[in-house]
Every structure is written in C-alpha cells, then in structure tokens.
XYZ file of C-alpha atoms in Angstrom:
728
model
C 111.820 110.105 83.281
C 108.096 110.662 82.940
C 106.118 107.476 83.317
C 104.313 106.462 80.141
C 102.168 103.863 81.863
C 101.235 103.484 85.506
C 98.956 100.640 86.505
C 98.179 98.520 89.524
C 98.180 94.796 88.855
C 97.394 92.248 91.590
C 98.344 94.724 94.277
C 101.689 95.607 92.644
C 102.406 99.060 91.232
C 104.128 99.044 87.842
C 105.425 101.916 85.733
C 107.136 101.645 82.361
C 109.258 104.110 80.392
C 112.593 104.850 78.741
C 115.703 105.494 80.814
C 119.414 106.062 80.368
C 121.389 103.087 81.685
C 123.352 104.735 84.506
C 123.513 104.056 88.218
C 122.567 107.657 88.997
C 119.452 107.414 86.845
C 118.459 104.079 88.398
C 118.803 105.432 91.932
C 116.773 108.523 91.025
C 114.016 106.742 89.118
C 113.506 104.128 91.840
C 113.579 106.658 94.729
C 116.151 104.459 96.452
C 117.248 105.934 99.793
C 119.350 103.090 101.123
C 119.155 99.454 102.148
C 119.971 96.213 100.360
C 120.409 96.582 96.598
C 120.648 93.454 94.431
C 121.937 93.484 90.864
C 120.886 90.367 88.962
C 123.030 89.610 85.915
C 125.878 91.790 87.129
C 128.299 90.745 84.388
C 131.745 92.234 84.962
C 130.477 94.333 87.866
C 130.834 97.846 86.466
C 127.210 98.880 87.031
C 127.201 96.920 90.312
C 130.117 98.952 91.621
C 128.534 102.211 90.480
C 125.306 101.355 92.293
C 127.283 101.088 95.520
C 128.483 104.685 95.526
C 126.278 105.697 98.472
C 127.139 105.080 102.130
C 123.647 103.927 103.127
C 123.433 100.816 100.990
C 124.783 97.309 100.725
C 125.072 96.003 97.143
C 125.065 92.353 96.137
C 125.680 91.341 92.537
C 124.588 87.980 91.113
C 125.500 86.178 87.925
C 125.239 82.606 86.663
C 128.618 82.744 84.885
C 131.515 81.967 87.302
C 134.037 83.704 85.029
C 132.019 86.909 85.078
C 131.682 86.631 88.863
C 135.475 86.414 89.146
C 135.939 89.447 86.862
C 133.336 91.438 88.780
C 135.025 90.688 92.083
C 138.390 91.761 90.715
C 136.915 95.004 89.370
C 135.187 95.868 92.670
C 138.302 95.014 94.680
C 140.372 97.273 92.436
C 138.007 100.147 93.273
C 138.374 99.431 97.006
C 134.640 98.791 97.381
C 134.621 95.088 98.118
C 132.761 94.316 101.331
C 130.059 96.957 100.981
C 129.733 95.754 97.384
C 130.129 92.025 96.755
C 129.301 89.439 94.110
C 128.151 85.819 94.218
C 127.152 83.111 91.759
C 123.441 82.648 91.046
C 122.032 79.157 90.506
C 119.654 80.438 87.853
C 116.161 80.490 89.383
C 116.196 80.920 93.164
C 117.442 84.175 94.668
C 119.583 83.531 97.793
C 117.625 85.787 100.151
C 115.016 85.579 102.869
C 111.508 86.828 102.185
C 110.947 90.610 102.326
C 114.658 91.439 102.490
C 115.684 93.353 99.342
C 114.955 97.070 98.972
C 115.919 97.437 95.303
C 116.421 94.722 92.705
C 117.981 95.806 89.394
C 118.159 93.464 86.402
C 118.980 94.069 82.779
C 118.066 90.423 82.197
C 116.370 88.236 84.819
C 117.269 85.090 82.895
C 115.389 82.177 84.455
C 114.458 84.057 87.633
C 110.661 84.457 87.635
C 109.092 87.749 88.706
C 107.313 85.864 91.524
C 110.719 85.106 92.994
C 111.687 88.780 92.764
C 108.509 89.802 94.569
C 109.165 87.195 97.264
C 112.522 88.699 98.218
C 111.453 92.346 97.885
C 110.705 94.156 101.127
C 107.404 96.006 101.418
C 107.695 99.158 99.262
C 110.736 97.557 97.651
C 111.302 98.066 93.933
C 112.139 95.671 91.089
C 113.667 97.626 88.209
C 113.903 95.293 85.211
C 114.951 96.151 81.690
C 112.637 95.111 78.880
C 114.038 95.875 75.438
C 115.203 99.490 75.524
C 112.918 100.409 78.434
C 112.751 99.671 82.123
C 109.793 98.354 84.113
C 109.434 99.577 87.682
C 107.475 97.259 89.994
C 106.750 98.342 93.579
C 105.776 95.737 96.153
C 103.068 97.345 98.319
C 103.199 97.343 102.084
C 100.549 94.876 103.306
C 97.816 95.990 105.683
C 98.587 92.941 107.845
C 101.757 94.498 109.289
C 102.112 97.551 111.511
C 104.547 100.269 112.530
C 105.608 101.144 116.087
C 105.979 104.927 116.149
C 106.168 105.623 119.902
C 107.763 103.972 122.907
C 104.445 102.237 123.654
C 103.329 101.903 120.042
C 101.225 105.049 119.673
C 100.392 108.374 121.299
C 97.760 106.663 123.440
C 100.345 104.443 125.159
C 98.597 101.225 124.072
C 101.498 98.819 123.442
C 99.602 96.706 120.890
C 100.797 96.138 117.333
C 98.010 95.866 114.774
C 100.112 93.191 113.130
C 98.849 89.705 112.331
C 102.103 88.549 110.712
C 104.358 88.706 113.792
C 104.519 85.237 115.304
C 106.772 82.813 117.174
C 110.281 83.355 115.758
C 111.515 80.680 113.388
C 113.893 82.507 111.025
C 116.607 85.109 111.299
C 115.775 88.052 109.018
C 118.946 90.008 109.786
C 121.498 90.514 112.529
C 123.760 93.397 113.512
C 125.974 94.579 116.354
C 126.800 95.173 119.094
C 126.829 91.499 120.036
C 126.392 92.278 123.729
C 125.128 95.037 125.955
C 127.892 96.706 127.950
C 127.225 94.914 131.249
C 124.531 93.408 133.434
C 125.589 95.886 136.108
C 125.626 98.996 133.927
C 123.125 101.386 132.367
C 121.289 99.403 129.608
C 122.908 99.829 126.214
C 119.699 100.524 124.262
C 117.378 103.210 125.636
C 114.670 103.565 122.983
C 113.459 101.910 119.771
C 110.684 102.785 117.290
C 109.824 102.064 113.656
C 108.150 103.999 110.841
C 108.301 104.121 107.056
C 110.092 100.776 106.767
C 112.953 101.961 108.980
C 114.053 101.110 112.513
C 115.418 103.787 114.852
C 117.061 103.315 118.240
C 119.357 104.975 120.774
C 122.360 102.777 121.562
C 125.660 102.810 123.442
C 128.236 101.318 121.048
C 131.202 101.361 123.404
C 133.281 98.328 124.368
C 131.641 95.394 126.119
C 132.606 94.615 129.739
C 134.520 97.883 130.039
C 134.474 99.885 133.263
C 134.052 103.622 133.646
C 137.537 104.298 132.316
C 136.093 103.713 128.846
C 133.545 106.401 127.952
C 130.158 105.548 126.512
C 129.455 106.195 122.825
C 125.758 106.955 122.415
C 124.144 107.268 118.986
C 120.721 107.521 117.477
C 120.858 104.862 114.759
C 118.715 104.215 111.689
C 118.548 100.874 109.889
C 116.324 99.547 107.176
C 113.665 97.604 109.065
C 113.629 94.662 106.626
C 117.278 94.265 105.583
C 118.998 95.728 108.660
C 121.354 97.808 106.512
C 122.763 100.784 108.391
C 121.322 103.992 106.923
C 122.831 106.623 109.226
C 123.671 107.439 112.818
C 124.177 110.621 114.817
C 126.184 111.039 117.991
C 124.432 111.912 121.257
C 127.167 113.486 123.391
C 125.304 113.545 126.720
C 123.314 110.451 127.620
C 123.397 107.754 130.290
C 122.549 107.646 133.966
C 125.194 110.145 135.101
C 123.754 112.739 132.754
C 120.098 112.047 133.540
C 120.166 111.831 137.304
C 123.707 111.997 138.626
C 123.484 108.332 139.620
C 126.575 106.410 138.419
C 126.008 103.977 135.546
C 126.870 101.129 137.914
C 124.135 102.134 140.360
C 126.789 102.447 143.082
C 124.560 101.642 146.034
C 121.617 103.716 144.757
C 120.232 100.923 142.619
C 121.200 97.919 140.506
C 123.175 99.040 137.442
C 120.656 97.922 134.870
C 117.893 100.003 136.544
C 119.715 103.329 136.498
C 117.708 105.036 133.717
C 114.350 106.828 134.187
C 111.289 104.672 133.354
C 110.197 107.145 130.670
C 113.546 107.469 128.835
C 112.156 105.539 125.840
C 109.601 108.304 125.266
C 112.331 110.643 124.019
C 112.287 109.014 120.555
C 109.329 109.104 118.136
C 109.184 108.413 114.385
C 106.238 109.358 112.194
C 106.320 109.186 108.399
C 109.590 110.647 107.103
C 110.585 112.392 110.341
C 112.302 111.317 113.561
C 111.708 113.391 116.698
C 114.378 113.019 119.373
C 116.244 114.821 122.133
C 119.941 114.636 121.202
C 121.014 114.887 124.831
C 119.543 114.779 128.318
C 118.692 118.514 128.390
C 118.647 119.080 124.617
C 115.635 120.465 122.752
C 113.492 118.278 120.514
C 115.063 117.915 117.071
C 113.353 116.745 113.883
C 115.617 114.558 111.720
C 115.063 113.403 108.174
C 114.258 109.702 108.521
C 116.130 108.775 105.314
C 119.346 110.720 105.884
C 119.504 111.753 109.553
C 119.946 115.409 108.571
C 118.413 118.036 110.840
C 115.092 119.351 109.554
C 114.229 121.549 112.528
C 115.225 122.240 116.126
C 112.180 123.228 118.153
C 112.767 126.356 120.226
C 111.788 126.419 123.902
C 111.725 122.613 124.173
C 114.904 122.114 126.221
C 114.550 119.381 128.892
C 111.712 117.641 127.068
C 111.436 114.112 128.500
C 108.238 112.772 126.912
C 107.315 113.197 123.232
C 103.995 112.379 121.590
C 103.108 113.109 117.964
C 99.430 113.319 117.065
C 97.362 115.263 114.519
C 100.272 117.413 113.361
C 101.286 118.365 116.902
C 104.044 117.443 119.275
C 102.794 117.045 122.839
C 105.773 117.451 125.156
C 106.509 117.114 128.847
C 109.078 119.760 129.792
C 111.073 119.268 132.985
C 112.726 122.119 134.892
C 116.483 122.400 134.743
C 116.994 121.577 138.431
C 115.764 118.600 140.425
C 114.241 118.885 143.884
C 115.164 116.652 146.842
C 111.873 115.480 148.351
C 109.352 115.314 145.501
C 109.526 115.434 141.741
C 109.637 119.011 140.417
C 106.556 120.376 138.650
C 106.537 120.112 134.844
C 104.994 121.946 131.916
C 103.092 120.424 128.992
C 103.633 122.051 125.575
C 101.848 121.607 122.255
C 104.019 122.454 119.244
C 103.143 122.613 115.543
C 105.380 120.040 113.825
C 105.693 122.039 110.591
C 106.273 125.579 111.869
C 107.714 124.902 115.321
C 105.260 127.385 116.827
C 104.270 126.699 120.431
C 100.471 126.363 120.287
C 99.942 126.324 124.041
C 101.625 125.487 127.319
C 100.040 124.339 130.571
C 101.202 123.511 134.066
C 102.757 123.158 136.485
C 101.981 119.455 136.937
C 103.638 117.471 139.780
C 105.195 114.399 138.199
C 105.225 110.845 139.532
C 108.671 109.857 140.755
C 109.288 106.140 141.244
C 112.657 106.848 142.846
C 114.972 109.734 143.622
C 118.075 108.015 142.286
C 116.935 106.954 138.814
C 113.887 109.123 138.286
C 114.515 112.526 139.926
C 112.304 114.520 137.543
C 109.452 112.022 137.506
C 107.044 111.569 134.617
C 103.524 112.564 133.555
C 102.567 109.372 131.664
C 101.308 111.535 128.787
C 98.706 109.987 126.469
C 96.774 111.569 123.617
C 94.079 110.787 121.078
C 90.797 111.983 119.570
C 91.529 115.649 120.233
C 92.448 115.189 123.895
C 95.627 115.093 125.992
C 95.735 113.162 129.267
C 98.156 113.999 132.081
C 98.777 111.857 135.162
C 100.057 113.646 138.256
C 100.640 112.575 141.837
C 97.130 113.786 142.682
C 94.865 113.472 139.642
C 94.186 112.587 136.029
C 93.694 115.707 133.923
C 92.174 115.922 130.451
C 93.125 118.862 128.200
C 91.793 120.004 124.843
C 94.498 119.238 122.263
C 93.707 122.388 120.242
C 93.736 124.938 123.065
C 95.167 123.212 126.141
C 92.056 124.128 128.137
C 91.084 121.697 130.878
C 88.087 119.507 130.033
C 87.962 117.573 133.294
C 89.951 116.521 136.339
C 89.443 113.460 138.554
C 91.272 112.590 141.746
C 93.623 109.627 141.741
C 92.083 106.570 143.452
C 93.535 106.070 146.915
C 95.794 103.117 147.686
C 94.394 100.588 150.175
C 95.760 100.904 153.682
C 97.646 97.594 153.417
C 99.579 98.468 150.237
C 103.343 98.191 150.717
C 105.157 101.478 150.199
C 108.661 100.196 150.924
C 111.402 100.733 148.350
C 112.189 97.730 146.126
C 115.514 96.000 145.597
C 116.246 98.106 142.485
C 115.722 101.355 144.378
C 112.182 101.949 143.096
C 108.862 102.245 144.859
C 106.738 99.683 143.033
C 103.449 101.373 143.965
C 104.533 104.457 141.987
C 105.012 102.568 138.706
C 101.521 103.554 137.558
C 100.443 103.190 133.915
C 97.916 105.228 131.918
C 96.552 104.165 128.509
C 94.051 105.847 126.190
C 92.026 103.870 123.653
C 88.734 104.521 121.858
C 87.130 106.900 124.316
C 88.393 105.188 127.484
C 91.245 106.139 129.816
C 92.707 103.178 131.702
C 94.729 103.574 134.887
C 96.678 100.583 136.242
C 97.682 101.333 139.822
C 99.915 98.811 141.627
C 98.829 97.861 145.154
C 101.900 95.897 146.304
C 101.686 93.181 148.945
C 105.503 93.154 149.155
C 108.294 95.498 148.161
C 109.775 92.879 145.843
C 108.459 89.720 144.237
C 109.086 87.281 141.401
C 105.383 86.435 141.551
C 102.568 88.666 140.271
C 102.073 91.946 142.104
C 98.420 92.897 142.760
C 96.872 96.096 141.521
C 93.606 97.790 140.553
C 92.659 98.698 136.980
C 90.335 101.697 136.614
C 88.454 102.826 133.496
C 87.352 106.451 133.029
C 85.201 107.926 130.245
C 87.362 110.231 128.108
C 84.447 112.599 127.565
C 83.716 113.581 131.173
C 86.106 111.620 133.426
C 83.472 109.517 135.176
C 84.673 106.166 136.480
C 83.228 103.368 134.343
C 84.529 100.333 136.241
C 87.280 98.870 138.422
C 88.864 95.391 138.266
C 91.777 93.614 139.941
C 94.840 92.633 137.926
C 98.331 91.220 138.474
C 101.551 92.809 137.270
C 104.579 90.880 136.004
C 108.104 92.173 135.613
C 110.050 93.179 138.686
C 110.686 96.916 138.970
C 108.866 97.682 135.699
C 105.394 99.176 135.132
C 102.445 96.753 134.777
C 100.974 95.616 131.462
C 97.641 96.884 130.109
C 96.735 96.103 126.507
C 93.598 96.927 124.515
C 92.819 94.851 121.418
C 89.683 96.227 119.759
C 87.150 96.299 122.653
C 88.987 93.894 124.980
C 91.441 94.808 127.757
C 94.082 92.161 128.443
C 95.970 91.953 131.754
C 97.495 89.261 133.913
C 95.584 87.861 136.856
C 97.075 88.156 140.333
C 97.193 84.438 141.111
C 96.680 83.439 144.755
C 99.512 81.387 146.223
C 101.427 80.477 149.336
C 104.554 82.622 149.546
C 108.142 81.634 150.119
C 111.101 83.975 150.461
C 113.066 85.375 147.534
C 116.280 87.282 147.046
C 116.067 90.855 148.366
C 113.910 89.869 151.385
C 110.838 89.743 149.167
C 108.462 86.918 148.314
C 107.838 84.447 145.539
C 105.478 81.544 145.038
C 106.534 78.689 147.311
C 105.618 76.118 144.663
C 104.990 77.585 141.201
C 103.691 74.243 139.890
C 100.598 74.697 142.056
C 99.824 78.268 140.975
C 97.034 78.887 138.489
C 98.764 81.535 136.376
C 96.499 83.059 133.700
C 95.608 86.157 131.715
C 92.188 87.780 131.564
C 90.130 89.532 128.886
C 87.903 92.356 130.185
C 85.244 94.256 128.289
C 86.549 97.760 127.554
C 83.195 99.431 128.330
C 81.991 97.413 131.320
C 85.026 95.676 132.829
C 83.175 92.363 132.788
C 85.308 89.243 132.426
C 84.999 87.727 128.982
C 87.490 84.878 129.297
C 90.693 83.680 130.895
C 93.603 81.806 129.317
C 96.043 79.675 131.289
C 99.741 80.578 131.326
C 100.998 77.946 133.788
C 103.346 76.435 131.211
C 105.111 79.793 130.937
C 105.272 81.026 134.506
C 105.851 77.863 136.542
C 109.308 77.257 135.063
C 111.344 78.930 137.803
C 113.768 81.814 137.444
C 112.013 85.193 137.084
C 110.335 87.492 134.618
C 112.676 89.613 132.491
C 113.288 93.192 133.652
C 111.227 94.801 130.898
C 107.590 95.165 129.953
C 105.660 92.718 127.816
C 104.153 93.613 124.436
C 101.225 92.296 122.423
C 99.837 92.038 118.896
C 96.312 91.415 117.697
C 97.075 87.679 117.751
C 99.577 87.070 120.548
C 100.474 88.194 124.040
C 104.272 88.121 124.214
C 105.391 87.574 127.780
C 109.021 87.625 128.895
C 109.525 84.971 131.550
C 112.680 83.228 130.375
C 112.854 84.494 126.821
C 109.811 85.468 124.789
C 106.654 83.381 125.047
C 103.799 83.767 122.567
C 100.283 83.154 123.895
C 97.612 82.780 121.211
C 94.770 85.070 122.301
C 92.195 82.866 120.590
C 93.239 79.332 121.570
C 95.483 79.908 124.590
C 98.235 77.802 123.033
C 101.698 79.064 123.945
C 105.058 78.938 122.169
C 108.156 79.304 124.332
C 111.448 80.654 123.023
C 114.058 80.618 125.787
C 116.800 81.431 123.282
C 115.453 84.935 122.541
C 115.993 87.842 124.936
C 116.231 91.592 124.587
C 117.959 94.416 126.446
C 117.122 95.448 130.014
C 114.223 97.871 130.646
C 113.434 98.334 126.931
C 112.579 94.838 125.710
C 111.594 93.923 122.165
C 109.538 95.452 119.355
C 106.860 93.531 117.361
C 106.160 95.301 114.055
C 106.738 95.077 110.299
C 105.854 91.380 110.601
C 109.089 90.871 112.585
C 110.280 90.688 116.187
C 113.190 93.039 116.928
C 115.413 92.196 119.908
C 118.314 94.310 121.131
C 121.696 93.270 122.566
C 121.439 91.977 126.136
C 123.991 91.243 128.899
C 122.420 87.965 130.107
C 124.601 84.936 130.791
C 121.782 82.368 130.909
C 121.716 79.673 128.178
C 125.007 81.093 127.003
C 125.637 78.333 124.462
C 122.241 78.592 122.793
C 120.761 82.053 123.275
C 120.942 84.579 120.451
C 123.214 87.571 120.879
C 123.385 90.799 118.944
C 120.729 93.005 117.419
C 118.327 90.669 115.635
C 115.189 90.812 113.521
C 113.316 87.500 113.749
C 110.672 86.280 111.338
C 107.840 83.762 111.828
C 107.561 80.366 110.161
C 107.712 80.357 106.370
C 108.430 77.822 103.676
C 111.224 75.487 104.742
C 114.533 75.338 102.930
C 113.699 71.878 101.593
C 110.323 73.088 100.352
C 111.877 76.128 98.706
C 114.592 74.047 97.068
C 111.976 71.657 95.753
C 109.846 74.513 94.486
C 112.783 76.082 92.662
C 114.071 72.693 91.415
C 117.468 73.249 93.033
C 119.131 70.293 94.732
C 120.542 71.096 98.144
C 123.681 69.080 97.528
C 124.362 71.174 94.425
C 124.806 74.307 96.545
C 128.361 73.375 97.564
C 130.837 75.086 95.244
C 134.271 73.461 95.415
C 137.002 76.092 95.252
C 140.655 75.615 94.235
C 141.689 74.696 97.811
C 139.068 71.965 98.182
C 140.709 68.682 99.234
C 144.106 70.287 99.822
C 143.684 71.377 103.470
C 146.293 69.729 105.684
C 146.474 69.294 109.457
C 142.686 69.251 109.974
C 142.937 68.078 113.605
C 145.305 70.692 114.998
C 145.753 70.764 118.771
C 147.970 73.836 118.817
C 147.238 76.138 121.768
C 149.313 79.321 122.203
C 151.022 79.748 125.545
C 149.317 81.768 128.237
C 145.721 80.995 127.332
C 145.303 77.471 128.669
C 142.070 78.404 130.429
C 139.444 75.666 130.823
C 136.769 78.357 131.150
C 137.661 79.809 127.750
C 137.657 76.933 125.217
C 139.292 77.662 121.911
C 139.690 76.505 118.341
C 142.891 77.240 116.476
C 142.984 77.269 112.717
C 146.566 76.819 111.508
C 148.031 77.721 108.123
C 145.853 80.738 107.502
C 147.662 83.237 105.295
C 149.874 85.406 107.463
C 148.387 88.524 105.833
C 144.924 87.561 107.064
C 146.056 86.711 110.578
C 148.252 89.759 111.081
C 146.528 92.519 109.137
C 142.818 91.845 109.505
C 140.378 92.318 112.351
C 138.448 89.089 112.609
C 134.844 88.884 113.831
C 132.969 85.625 114.253
C 129.235 85.172 114.612
C 128.176 85.261 118.277
C 131.787 85.279 119.484
C 132.662 88.035 121.949
C 136.418 87.445 122.049
C 138.866 86.710 119.232
C 142.625 86.503 119.602
C 145.358 86.632 116.937
C 148.778 85.031 117.284
C 151.001 85.359 114.244
C 149.748 83.213 111.389
C 147.280 81.309 113.562
C 143.724 82.425 114.269
C 142.475 81.381 117.695
C 138.787 81.616 118.506
C 137.365 81.534 122.012
C 133.988 79.983 122.669
C 133.918 77.457 119.797
C 130.565 76.159 121.059
C 129.053 78.997 119.017
C 130.578 77.700 115.798
C 129.572 74.963 113.423
C 130.819 73.655 110.129
C 130.562 76.243 107.392
C 130.303 79.260 109.680
C 131.350 82.430 107.929
C 134.159 84.520 109.372
C 134.039 88.128 108.227
C 137.391 89.883 107.999
C 137.952 93.570 107.549
C 141.077 95.503 106.659
C 140.933 99.287 106.882
C 141.918 99.889 103.280
C 140.234 96.949 101.557
C 137.375 95.049 103.265
C 136.895 91.484 102.062
C 135.181 88.328 103.213
C 136.211 84.699 103.499
C 134.430 81.502 104.427
C 136.325 78.956 106.513
C 134.961 75.414 106.937
C 135.601 74.390 110.536
C 136.403 70.746 110.995
C 134.713 68.976 113.916
C 136.008 65.893 115.774
C-alpha cells in the first residue's frame, strides 16, 4: 500500500490508505516484527487466529459479545493455537492492559473504545491499525524523549551508567513478568550475565537450566530477545560454551577458589551490546563477535579476527574491541590487543597493543580487563601501569599518563570472594573528562563503605584536573561513579568505629550512628556542590547487594536490601525491599521501566518478587481508571457455569509422604483428571508444584491469593484456566 496521506497530529504519526483485509497485509503494512498484538472486535476469531501465525508474537482478541468470544475460542482451539492466541470479553470502553504494553492494536470497529484509550495502552512506536469505511488508518505512538535506551553494559560506550530517563521511578506496578522464576543457586555462577536494551527490545544472556540442580545437570545458556514493553519472547539463540568453567577453568560452584556467585569475570557483561537494529555478542567464551538482527536473531555478520573478544564498544560506526590471547598466564594477566572494526564491512581499521590488563583475581578473572571507554573521537585504555588515549580513527596514541600510586597503607589482601578489592578500578568518560575511581582499601572485606580516590583527567591532553575522596559500596564489586550533566555523583566514605564482620573483615560497629551520604562534585573542578543523606537506607543492617548501583537523571538507585531510590534534588528516598536482581549484574533502568533479573536470594521469601520482571512507576490507580472509564469494579466478575457449584471448599487432604512443615501446601480436589494428569502446571512465584492423580497440590501457598491464575500447558494444545482459591 502506498500512503495517500501522512501527517503528524499531536505527536502521533498517522497514515491513511486502502488495504486488503488479510492478516499478511496487516502485518506488512504495520511493520510488525513481534510482541503483543491485540485484536479489538475479534468476532468469531478467524482474523485473530491468522494474526497469530508468527512465533514472535502473543495475540489477544477482544469482543463485547460473549457468544462471539465463545465461538472465537472454539475456532482457535480447533487450530491448536490457543495459549499463544487467546480471546477475552471486552467491557466496551476500557482496554484491559497496562500503559505502554501493546505493540500492535488492530480494530475493524473500535466500538465505544476511544482512541485515547488505544494510545494509552500502545507501547512507544506501537501501532493502532483501525478500519474506517473501506480504508485503514495507521497511527504510530512516538517514542518519548523522556525515556532512554541502555545499549552497553554500563549504559554507553563511555561507561557512564546513567540513564537519561526521567520516567523511571520507584516501582509501583508490574509491567510484565517472565521466567525463569529463580536463578540456579546462590552458590553457583549467576544465571544472567549481561543485559542491554535498544530499539524497544531487551536482550540478555541467561542460563535457563533447572533451579537448584548440581553439576550433573548441564547449563543451558541463551542470548534472549524480548519486547521491552510487553515482555513477549521474540527469539533466542543457544550459546554452547559459557559459564565459569569455560571462562576461567574455575568450577561454577567456586570450589574453594571463590564463592559460587562470584565466579564470572567482572567484565563479562561487556560482551553484549545492542545499537539500533543490531545486536553484537560473542556466542561463546572464545567465539568471535557476531552481529545479529535485533528483530529476528538471524546472523548478519561474523567479524573475522575477533576471536576471544571480551569487551565490546560500539561508537561512530565502529566496534572497539579488547582481544585476549588464547592462553592465560599464571602470575599476571596476559597482554591484550585493542581492535577497531567497521561495523558495516567488518574491515579491521586498526589494532594496537599489547596492553597489560588489570586482573582482580586469578580464579575468576585470569585474562583481566582494560576498562575500555570511548567517545568524541577517542578511545581510552586502562592498564596496570597507565591510562592511554588513542585516536579512534587511526589508533595512534594521543597521550599516556601513569596510574596514580596507591597509598602505603592500602590493604592488598585478597577478599572473601577471592578478589583483590584494590584492583576493582573503574574508568568513565564523559564530556571531555576521564574519571578514574581507584579503591584504597582499609580492609580486605567490609560491609561498610570502602575508601578510594577519584581522579579527573582532561581528555584532550591527559593532565590531572582534580582529585577527591569517595566511598565505594558493594562488596567485591567495582565502585560507583556517575556523571549527570556536569555533576559527578559518588558515595562518601563515612567515618565510623569498626566492629568485626564475617570473613575476618570489618563493618560499622553501630550503623545508626554513621552519617551515610552521597556527594555531588563539579565535573570540571571537583569542588563539592552538595551532599544528600542516605542514613535511612544504609543503617538498616544486612549488607549491600553483590552488584553495582545504577542511576538516572532523577534518582540514584542503591542496592542495600532491595532497590532504594534517592531523589537527587530533594534527597528523599524510597525503599523497596521486595525488589532484587541477579548477582553481579543487577538491574537495568531504561524505557521508563526497571528491569530486574531472576535472583537466588532467600531473604523476604514470602514477599519478594521472583522471576524476570519489568516494573513501572506510579500511574493512575485502578479505582481512578475505573472511574474514568465508567466501569464499576464489582462488574468485572464474570460468573461462569460452575459458579456456586464448587463442593468441598475446605479440603484438608494431604497426600502421603509430603507431610513436611517446612513445605506448606494447598490441595485443590475435584480438578478434572485430564488437567491433573496430562498438564504441566505452573503457578505464579511458586518454585515447586506436585501432581497426584486428580488432585493438584501446590507448595508454598503463601505466594497465592484468591483469584490467582494458574497457567496450564499441554504439549499438543496449550490452554489456560483460572482457579479461585478459597481461604480460611
């Protein structure tokens, strides 16, 4: 179809023209590449089913007529599509979706649903395709400037882990959730190694093997793509060689070398980058860099001579790569090469080195890292001896400055996780300034802040601009340095009287007396602009999570017990103990959402979220939305044919052999035998489910509440049911 009219109205792109009424035409004309597709006014479900032909989409049909809904369900079930394609009744005006969730909305007749409601549920760059007479109107919801992407491990090629996103805020709503529900184990290599986002998609590297399984069960590593706003699985590719054994030879359990969750190299997240419509990744520990199509996962290019790449940056049409040798050396990290590669042609533009890498440990990090950063036509390399600045076009050295020396009293003893804390140095480039955060430990291990010195160097000539003290949080993880516009944010190393901690280290003797705070330093001068108190966050006991913090333009997001938001303007903080992410990697703030990965933590087990979750900030409440759409909440209950006929609501049946007080259970009698015997049952937030004949027994009922949905899947014909759980 050639567009007859193309206009922009109130920030929304609209095109109008004639079109044949087929699913293939609709998919083509809307440029739909996967995600959540909604069909309003689905009728008997024939077009709805046809729209669900692709593997990378989830289709939901809506209709106000219950008879048509029943016919549509029967038609879709007959085709064997039910589950990936489903149908529900529409109340008439309000669409049953969260804000910014739907990727494509198709309607031959919107009925009473206003276009404002369609735009509310559409994701950024989502499309409403609505028939008007014998033509179709295409409306594209633009991506707002207020949200940001996260293309590299630390946001961008400069390593500045700051999202230019003013929508991300304290989590109040669940946007979407996916599996796995849990990371493999607290004593095993972390299950998610890397995560980035670009083009409205989320990409990550994940081990999808069984939970709580030992080494007899092999890992199953994939690079996975989901729609960033709906969470729909778009594609995934297997990574045959990944994990600690492959990277360093250290067992995934740590096995005396380290604690299991610290087995991976600190820079492993830098092996995944997404820019525009391309994903750059190493599909194995020694594999070359591969370019994948972001929409389909198909290989676009394999870059020659890039085997053993372990850091990837993408800037100005180039890949800047750190290339490790094939063999590790016993005493120091082996020297590395830095390559520049043209992203379009694959041609190696230049190569420089060798550069001695920084190795925080021999067990987890045998090849070390170069802390690559790039921007404004320059590449910055951090070695054991110096900071080096290279011309991004030619690779020629612009300047070299010696690394600042550690003070004589700095502790160089190995930490409890097998790492030397003083070697967890961080380098960040932003707006003409190179920042170097160098830990200066006063103990080998602490749950208090660890002191360090922050240096600023001019990117043009390497001269030192200033030096300032800071404090690092996060045991056995690199310190935090964030630049928001012309302000550098770090933690302050708070003075305190020490007491002992696990691992023969130290912690604050009385955290209630410690003046915990963060500081804002001028990027050009290092002068203190202001400090904000964080006592409410850090004097709560326990310890900081084992991953780095992140930040947006509005909030510092620390990770003491869960995720704590500190308003950078007012200092007000919002604590969320029920939100945690996976070890070493942490969370991702972008697209107006907070993405958290599966974790292995047992704390707050009855309240904390599990699974892969996208969390949204506060929006209109359900009561407000119901009032706005003139829908009564009590009218949402649809009474099916079995309503009022359920017998034996207070069953106390417990199968033999599972009378375990540590594993509480609910048993639901009189379920159809076909469901109990032939379906695999999965319950929200429930790690273990057991089937005995016609009875469904659920462990951990504290996760369940009345009206929880139980999804059931049979290999040949996926379906879903909702079971109302009765409570005493």
